[in-house]
CSV table of C-alpha atoms and ligand atoms in Angstrom, one decimal:
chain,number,residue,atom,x,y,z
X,1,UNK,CA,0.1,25.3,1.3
X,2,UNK,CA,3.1,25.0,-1.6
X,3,UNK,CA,5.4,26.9,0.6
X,4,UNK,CA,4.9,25.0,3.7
X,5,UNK,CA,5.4,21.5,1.3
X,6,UNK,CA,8.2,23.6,0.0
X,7,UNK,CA,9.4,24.0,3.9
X,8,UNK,CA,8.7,20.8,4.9
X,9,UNK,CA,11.0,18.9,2.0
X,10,UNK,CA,14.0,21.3,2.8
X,11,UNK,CA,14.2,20.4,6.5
X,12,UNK,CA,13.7,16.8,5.7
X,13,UNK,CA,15.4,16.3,2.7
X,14,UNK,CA,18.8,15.3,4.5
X,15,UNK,CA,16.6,12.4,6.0
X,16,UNK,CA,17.1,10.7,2.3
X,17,UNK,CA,20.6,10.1,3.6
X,18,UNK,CA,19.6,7.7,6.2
X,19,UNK,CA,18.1,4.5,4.4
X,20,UNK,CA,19.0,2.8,2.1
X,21,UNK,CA,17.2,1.6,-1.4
X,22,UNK,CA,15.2,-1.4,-1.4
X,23,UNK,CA,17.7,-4.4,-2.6
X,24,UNK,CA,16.2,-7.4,-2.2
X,25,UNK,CA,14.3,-7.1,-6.2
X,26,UNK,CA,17.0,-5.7,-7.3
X,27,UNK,CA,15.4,-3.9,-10.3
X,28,UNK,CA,14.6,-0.7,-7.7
X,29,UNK,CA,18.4,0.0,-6.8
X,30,UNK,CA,18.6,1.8,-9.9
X,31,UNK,CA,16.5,4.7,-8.5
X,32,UNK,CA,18.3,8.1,-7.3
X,33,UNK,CA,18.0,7.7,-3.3
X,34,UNK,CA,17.8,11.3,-3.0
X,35,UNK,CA,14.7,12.1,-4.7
X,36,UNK,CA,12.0,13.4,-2.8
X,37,UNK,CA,8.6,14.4,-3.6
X,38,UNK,CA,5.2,15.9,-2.0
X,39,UNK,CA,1.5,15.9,-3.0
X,40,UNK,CA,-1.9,16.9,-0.8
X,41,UNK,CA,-5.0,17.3,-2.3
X,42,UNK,CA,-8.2,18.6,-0.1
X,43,UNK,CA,-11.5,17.6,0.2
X,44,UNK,CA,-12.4,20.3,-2.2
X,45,UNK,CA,-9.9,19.0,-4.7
X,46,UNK,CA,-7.1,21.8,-4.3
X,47,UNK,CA,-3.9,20.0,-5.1
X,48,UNK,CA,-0.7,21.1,-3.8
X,49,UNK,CA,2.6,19.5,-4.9
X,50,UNK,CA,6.2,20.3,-4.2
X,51,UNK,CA,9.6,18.3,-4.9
X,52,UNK,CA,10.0,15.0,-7.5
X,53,UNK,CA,6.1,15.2,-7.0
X,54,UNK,CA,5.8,13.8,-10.7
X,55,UNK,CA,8.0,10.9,-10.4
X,56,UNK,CA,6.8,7.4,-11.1
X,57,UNK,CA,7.8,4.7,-8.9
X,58,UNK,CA,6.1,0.9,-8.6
X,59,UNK,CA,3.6,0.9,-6.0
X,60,UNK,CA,4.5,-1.8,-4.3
X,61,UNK,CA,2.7,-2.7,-1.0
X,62,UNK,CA,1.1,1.1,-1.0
X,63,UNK,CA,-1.2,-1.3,-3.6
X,64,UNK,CA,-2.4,-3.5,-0.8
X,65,UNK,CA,-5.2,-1.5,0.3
X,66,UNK,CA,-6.7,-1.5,-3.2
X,67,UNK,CA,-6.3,-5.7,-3.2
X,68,UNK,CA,-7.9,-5.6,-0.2
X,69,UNK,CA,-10.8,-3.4,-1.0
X,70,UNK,CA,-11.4,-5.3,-4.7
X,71,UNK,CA,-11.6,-8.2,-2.4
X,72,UNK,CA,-14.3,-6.7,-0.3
X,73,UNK,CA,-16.6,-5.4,-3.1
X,74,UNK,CA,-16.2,-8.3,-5.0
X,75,UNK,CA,-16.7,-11.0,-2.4
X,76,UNK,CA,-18.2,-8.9,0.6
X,77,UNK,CA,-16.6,-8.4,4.2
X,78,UNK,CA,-17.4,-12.2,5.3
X,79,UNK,CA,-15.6,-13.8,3.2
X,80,UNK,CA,-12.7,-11.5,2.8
X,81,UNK,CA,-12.5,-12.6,6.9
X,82,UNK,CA,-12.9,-16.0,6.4
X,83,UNK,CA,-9.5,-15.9,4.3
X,84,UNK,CA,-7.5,-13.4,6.4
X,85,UNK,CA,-7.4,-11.6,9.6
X,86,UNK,CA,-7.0,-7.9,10.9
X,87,UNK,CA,-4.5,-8.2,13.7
X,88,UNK,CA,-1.1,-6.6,13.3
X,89,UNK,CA,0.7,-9.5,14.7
X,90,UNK,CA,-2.0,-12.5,15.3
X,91,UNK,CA,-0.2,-13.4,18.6
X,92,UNK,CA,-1.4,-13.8,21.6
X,93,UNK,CA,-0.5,-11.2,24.6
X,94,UNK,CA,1.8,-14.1,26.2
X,95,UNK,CA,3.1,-15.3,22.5
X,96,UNK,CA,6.9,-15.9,23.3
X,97,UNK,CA,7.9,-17.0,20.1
X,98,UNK,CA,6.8,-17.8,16.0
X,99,UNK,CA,7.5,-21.1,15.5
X,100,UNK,CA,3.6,-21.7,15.0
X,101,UNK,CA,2.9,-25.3,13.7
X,102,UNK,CA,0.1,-24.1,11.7
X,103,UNK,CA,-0.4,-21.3,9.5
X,104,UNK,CA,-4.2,-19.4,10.0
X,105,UNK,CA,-6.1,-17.1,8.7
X,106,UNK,CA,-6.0,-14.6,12.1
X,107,UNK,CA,-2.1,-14.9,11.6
X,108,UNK,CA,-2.3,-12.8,8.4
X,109,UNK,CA,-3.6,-9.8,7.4
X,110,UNK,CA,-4.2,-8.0,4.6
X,111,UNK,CA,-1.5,-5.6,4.7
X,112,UNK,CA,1.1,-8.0,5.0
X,113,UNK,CA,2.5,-10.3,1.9
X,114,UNK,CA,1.0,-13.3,2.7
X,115,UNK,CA,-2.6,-11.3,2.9
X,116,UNK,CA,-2.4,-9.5,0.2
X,117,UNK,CA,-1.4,-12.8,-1.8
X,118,UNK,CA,-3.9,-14.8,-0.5
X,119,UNK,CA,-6.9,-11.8,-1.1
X,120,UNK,CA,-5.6,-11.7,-4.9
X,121,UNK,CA,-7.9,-15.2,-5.4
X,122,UNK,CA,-10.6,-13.8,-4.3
X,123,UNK,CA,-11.0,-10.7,-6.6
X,124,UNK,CA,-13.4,-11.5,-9.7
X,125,UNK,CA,-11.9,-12.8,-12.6
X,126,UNK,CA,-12.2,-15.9,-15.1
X,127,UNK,CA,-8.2,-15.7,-15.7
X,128,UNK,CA,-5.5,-14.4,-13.3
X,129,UNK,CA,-4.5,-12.1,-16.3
X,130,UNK,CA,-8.0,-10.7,-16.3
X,131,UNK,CA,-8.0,-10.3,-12.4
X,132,UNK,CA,-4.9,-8.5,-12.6
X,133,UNK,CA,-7.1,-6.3,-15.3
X,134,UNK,CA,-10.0,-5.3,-13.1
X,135,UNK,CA,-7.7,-4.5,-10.5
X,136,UNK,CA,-5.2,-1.8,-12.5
X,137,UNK,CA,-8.8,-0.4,-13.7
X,138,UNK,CA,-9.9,0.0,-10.1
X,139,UNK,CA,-6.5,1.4,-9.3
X,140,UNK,CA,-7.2,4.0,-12.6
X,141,UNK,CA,-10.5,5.5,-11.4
X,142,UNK,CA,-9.6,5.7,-8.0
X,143,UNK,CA,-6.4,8.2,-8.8
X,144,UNK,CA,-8.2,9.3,-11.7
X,145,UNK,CA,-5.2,8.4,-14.1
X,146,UNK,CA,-6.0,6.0,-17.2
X,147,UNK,CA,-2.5,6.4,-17.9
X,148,UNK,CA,-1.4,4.1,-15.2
X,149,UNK,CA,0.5,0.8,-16.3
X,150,UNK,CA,3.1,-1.4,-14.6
X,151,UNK,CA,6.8,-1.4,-15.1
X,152,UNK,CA,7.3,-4.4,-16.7
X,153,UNK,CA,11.4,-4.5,-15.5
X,154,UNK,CA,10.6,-4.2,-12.0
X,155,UNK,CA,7.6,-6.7,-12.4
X,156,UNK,CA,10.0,-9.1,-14.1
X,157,UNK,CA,12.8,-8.6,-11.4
X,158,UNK,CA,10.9,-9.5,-8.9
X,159,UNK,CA,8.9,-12.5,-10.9
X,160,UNK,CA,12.7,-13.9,-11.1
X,161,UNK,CA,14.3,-13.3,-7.9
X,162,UNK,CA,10.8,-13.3,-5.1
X,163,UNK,CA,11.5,-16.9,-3.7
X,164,UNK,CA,10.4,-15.6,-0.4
X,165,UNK,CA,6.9,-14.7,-1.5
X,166,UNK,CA,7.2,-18.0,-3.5
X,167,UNK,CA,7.6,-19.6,-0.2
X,168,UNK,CA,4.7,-18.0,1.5
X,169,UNK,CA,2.7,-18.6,-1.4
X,170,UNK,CA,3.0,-22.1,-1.5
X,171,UNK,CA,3.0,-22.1,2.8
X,172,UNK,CA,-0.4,-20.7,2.3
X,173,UNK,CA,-1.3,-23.8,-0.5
X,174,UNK,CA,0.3,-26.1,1.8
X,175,UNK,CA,-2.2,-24.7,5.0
X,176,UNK,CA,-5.6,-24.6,2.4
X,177,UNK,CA,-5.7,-20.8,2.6
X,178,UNK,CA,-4.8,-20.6,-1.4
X,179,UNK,CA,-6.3,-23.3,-3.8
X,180,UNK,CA,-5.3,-21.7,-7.1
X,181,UNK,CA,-2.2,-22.3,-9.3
X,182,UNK,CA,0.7,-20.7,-6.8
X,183,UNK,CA,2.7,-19.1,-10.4
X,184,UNK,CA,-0.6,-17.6,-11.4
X,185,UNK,CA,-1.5,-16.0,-8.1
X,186,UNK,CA,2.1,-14.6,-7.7
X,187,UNK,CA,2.3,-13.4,-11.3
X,188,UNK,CA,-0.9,-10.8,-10.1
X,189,UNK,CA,0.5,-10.1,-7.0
X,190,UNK,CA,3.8,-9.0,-8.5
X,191,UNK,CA,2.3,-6.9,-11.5
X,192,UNK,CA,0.2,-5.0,-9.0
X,193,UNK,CA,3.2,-4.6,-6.6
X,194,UNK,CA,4.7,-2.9,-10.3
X,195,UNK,CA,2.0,-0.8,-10.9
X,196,UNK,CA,3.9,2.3,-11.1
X,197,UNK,CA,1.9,5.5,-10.0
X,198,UNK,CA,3.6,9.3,-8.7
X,199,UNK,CA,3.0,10.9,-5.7
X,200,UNK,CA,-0.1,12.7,-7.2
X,201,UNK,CA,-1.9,9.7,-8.1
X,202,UNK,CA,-1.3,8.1,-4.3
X,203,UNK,CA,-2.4,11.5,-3.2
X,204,UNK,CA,-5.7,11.3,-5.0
X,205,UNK,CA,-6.2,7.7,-4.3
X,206,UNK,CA,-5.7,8.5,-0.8
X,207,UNK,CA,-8.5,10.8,-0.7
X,208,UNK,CA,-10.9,8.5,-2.2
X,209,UNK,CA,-10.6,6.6,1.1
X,210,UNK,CA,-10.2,10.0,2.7
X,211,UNK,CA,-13.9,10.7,1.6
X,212,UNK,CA,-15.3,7.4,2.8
X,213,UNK,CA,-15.5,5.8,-1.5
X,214,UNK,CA,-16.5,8.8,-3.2
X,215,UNK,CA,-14.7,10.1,-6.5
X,216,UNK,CA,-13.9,14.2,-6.7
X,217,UNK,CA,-16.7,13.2,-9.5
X,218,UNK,CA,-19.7,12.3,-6.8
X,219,UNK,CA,-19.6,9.0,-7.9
X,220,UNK,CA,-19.9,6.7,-5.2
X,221,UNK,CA,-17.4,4.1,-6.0
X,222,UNK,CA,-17.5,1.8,-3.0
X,223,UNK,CA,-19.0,1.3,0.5
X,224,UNK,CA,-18.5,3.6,3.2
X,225,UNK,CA,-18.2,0.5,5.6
X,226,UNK,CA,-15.4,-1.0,3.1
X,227,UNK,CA,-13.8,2.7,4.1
X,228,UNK,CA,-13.6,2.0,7.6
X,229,UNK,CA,-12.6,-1.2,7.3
X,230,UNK,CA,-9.5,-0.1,5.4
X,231,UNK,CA,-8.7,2.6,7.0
X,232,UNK,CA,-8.9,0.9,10.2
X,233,UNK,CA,-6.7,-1.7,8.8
X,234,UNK,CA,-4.4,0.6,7.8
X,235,UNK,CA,-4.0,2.4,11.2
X,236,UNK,CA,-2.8,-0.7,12.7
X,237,UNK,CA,-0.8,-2.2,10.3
X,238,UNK,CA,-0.3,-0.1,7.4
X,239,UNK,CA,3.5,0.8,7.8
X,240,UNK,CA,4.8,-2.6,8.7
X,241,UNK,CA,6.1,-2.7,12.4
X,242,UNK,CA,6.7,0.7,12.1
X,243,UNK,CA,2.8,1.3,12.5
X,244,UNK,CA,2.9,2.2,16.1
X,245,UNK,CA,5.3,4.6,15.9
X,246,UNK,CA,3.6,6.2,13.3
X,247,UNK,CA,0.3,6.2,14.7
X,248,UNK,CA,1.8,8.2,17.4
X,249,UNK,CA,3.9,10.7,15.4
X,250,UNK,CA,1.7,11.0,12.4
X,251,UNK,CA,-1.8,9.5,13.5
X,252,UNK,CA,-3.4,9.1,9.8
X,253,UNK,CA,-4.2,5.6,8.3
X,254,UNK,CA,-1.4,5.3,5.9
X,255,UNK,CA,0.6,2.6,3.6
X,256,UNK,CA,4.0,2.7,3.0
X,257,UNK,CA,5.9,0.4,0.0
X,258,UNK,CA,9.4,-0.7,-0.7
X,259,UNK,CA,9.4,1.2,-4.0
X,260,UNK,CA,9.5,4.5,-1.4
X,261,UNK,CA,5.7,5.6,-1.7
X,262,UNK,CA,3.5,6.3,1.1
X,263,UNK,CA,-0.2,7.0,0.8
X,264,UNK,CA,-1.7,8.6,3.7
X,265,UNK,CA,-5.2,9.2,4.3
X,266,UNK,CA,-6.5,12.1,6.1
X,267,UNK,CA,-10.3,11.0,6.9
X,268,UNK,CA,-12.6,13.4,5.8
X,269,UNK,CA,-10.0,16.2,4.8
X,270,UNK,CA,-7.0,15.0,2.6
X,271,UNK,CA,-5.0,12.8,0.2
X,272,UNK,CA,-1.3,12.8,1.0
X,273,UNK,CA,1.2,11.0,-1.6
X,274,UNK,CA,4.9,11.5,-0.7
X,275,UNK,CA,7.8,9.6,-2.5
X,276,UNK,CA,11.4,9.1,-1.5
X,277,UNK,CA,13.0,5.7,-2.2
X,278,UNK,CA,15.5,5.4,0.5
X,279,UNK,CA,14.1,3.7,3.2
X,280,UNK,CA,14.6,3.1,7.0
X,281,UNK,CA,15.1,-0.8,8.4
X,282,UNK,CA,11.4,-0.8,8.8
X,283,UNK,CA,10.9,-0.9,5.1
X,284,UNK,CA,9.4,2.7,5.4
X,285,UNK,CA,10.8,6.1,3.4
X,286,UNK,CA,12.9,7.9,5.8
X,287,UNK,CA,12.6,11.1,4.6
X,288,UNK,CA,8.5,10.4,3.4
X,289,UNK,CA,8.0,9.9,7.2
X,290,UNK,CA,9.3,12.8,8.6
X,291,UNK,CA,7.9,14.7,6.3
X,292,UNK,CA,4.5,13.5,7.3
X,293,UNK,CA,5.8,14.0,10.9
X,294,UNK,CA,6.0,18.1,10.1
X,295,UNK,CA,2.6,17.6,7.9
X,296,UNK,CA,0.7,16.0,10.5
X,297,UNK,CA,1.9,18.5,13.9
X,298,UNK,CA,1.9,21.8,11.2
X,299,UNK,CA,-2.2,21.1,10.2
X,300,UNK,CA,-3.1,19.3,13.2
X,301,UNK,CA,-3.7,16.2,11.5
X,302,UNK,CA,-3.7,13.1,14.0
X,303,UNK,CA,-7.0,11.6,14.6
X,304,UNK,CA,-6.5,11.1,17.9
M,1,LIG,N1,6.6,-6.5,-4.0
M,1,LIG,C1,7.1,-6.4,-2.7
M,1,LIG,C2,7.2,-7.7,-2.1
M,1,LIG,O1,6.3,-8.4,-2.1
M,1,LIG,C3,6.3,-5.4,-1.9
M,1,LIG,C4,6.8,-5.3,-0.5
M,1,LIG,C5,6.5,-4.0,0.1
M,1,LIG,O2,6.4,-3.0,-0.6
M,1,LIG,O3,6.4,-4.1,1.3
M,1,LIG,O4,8.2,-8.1,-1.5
């Protein structure tokens, strides 16, 4: 398995030359663009890595599923649904255009920002600092890392410069699908978007949800039906509007983030964490997905 990671990042390493680095928080230009790295790990816990595999980058969106899943076990699945939807675009089949007058919960979803800003109120937590705290914990067991922490530059970049989230934020305040303190809400959805992990630690995350909530431990962290829910969440809209195309190439549940992550999830069979910053128009790694490409048609790993 090494060598064929090894194989796979030499034929798509020149895809690192075809997108660019994220610019809009500007804190992430200042990552090398051709940095490219590889981790699986397998249901019986082999882990195979190749490339930057031990680089840390912020999370980003690839920390939306998580959000979404603290949501779920601490407010259960009818509530999480009475706050945001599960449709990749919320339109009808006839929708001709998005000048909605109204903004609803089945417009949004969990895996876009507006979702995953409006699920941080509902995790558990007295404080918004203390919500933020449950959720880098959850984050910890699931990858098995105690070490992981955000990067506070990144996490203050974007806290100055994200108007448009701080215009969606206070969109959803305006439609009575947020009632906290807009400021607070962001400040947690921008730590955990800085939540810096490595490829390893998305790949072991991954496999979490790969084996339906349980640990490599036995311990049975969450629901298998809180599984399928994300998973099936993920497979439509987990790489932006790129997800289509990816369900067809690749055919895993996956979630990509700006900081050039993507966590892929291999039901029943493997973790996959790949990392390389520069990214297509989609918002997705260039070189991450074409790697998974290779992955996915080598080991036969669509579900479909
Ligand atoms: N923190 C980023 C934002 O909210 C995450 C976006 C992403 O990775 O898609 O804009």
């Amino acid at each position: 398995m090494n060598q064929l990671l090894e194989n796979i990042l030499e034929n798509c390493r020149k895809y690192t030359k075809d997108g660019k680095l994220a610019s809009y928080i500007p804190e992430l230009q200042k990552t090398d663009p051709e940095k490219l790295g590889i981790c699986v790990v397998t249901d019986e816990n082999a882990l195979y890595t190749a490339g930057d595999s031990d680089i840390r980058f912020t999370m980003q969106s690839a920390i939306k599923p998580i959000i979404l899943l603290l949501a779920l076990m601490d407010r259960g699945e009818e509530e999480v649904r009475k706050l945001v939807g599960v449709e990749s675009t919320g339109k009808p089949f006839d929708a001709f255009n998005y000048s909605d007058q109204a903004l609803k919960r089945e417009h949004i979803n969990p895996m876009i920002n507006a979702g995953a800003i409006a699920l941080c109120t509902l995790i558990d937590g007295e404080t918004y600092d203390e919500k933020f705290d449950r959720l880098l914990k959850l984050v910890q067991k699931l990858a098995n890392n105690p070490k992981m922490e955000i990067d506070e530059n990144v996490y203050q970049s974007e806290k100055r410069t994200g108007s448009k989230n701080r215009a969606l934020a206070y969109m959803l305040q305006a439609y009575g699908l947020i009632h906290d303190q807009v400021e607070q809400v962001l400040d947690c959805y921008f730590k955990a978007c800085s939540v810096l992990a490595s490829s390893v630690d998305l790949a072991k995350i991954a496999l979490v949800f790969a084996k339906k909530g349980k640990l490599s431990s036995g311990e049975q962290v969450f629901s298998k039906e809180y599984a399928k829910y994300i998973n099936a969440v993920l497979m439509t809209c987990g790489m932006y509007d790129g997800s289509g195309e990816f369900a067809l190439n690749v055919g895993v549940p996956a979630k990509s983030g700006v900081g050039g992550g993507i966590m892929a999830i291999v039901p029943n069979r493997m973790g996959i964490g790949i990392y390389s910053p520069a990214l297509d128009s989609k918002g997705n790694s260039c070189a991450g997905i074409k790697s998974l490409e290779l992955l996915s048609k080598e080991l036969d790993l669509s579900i479909f």
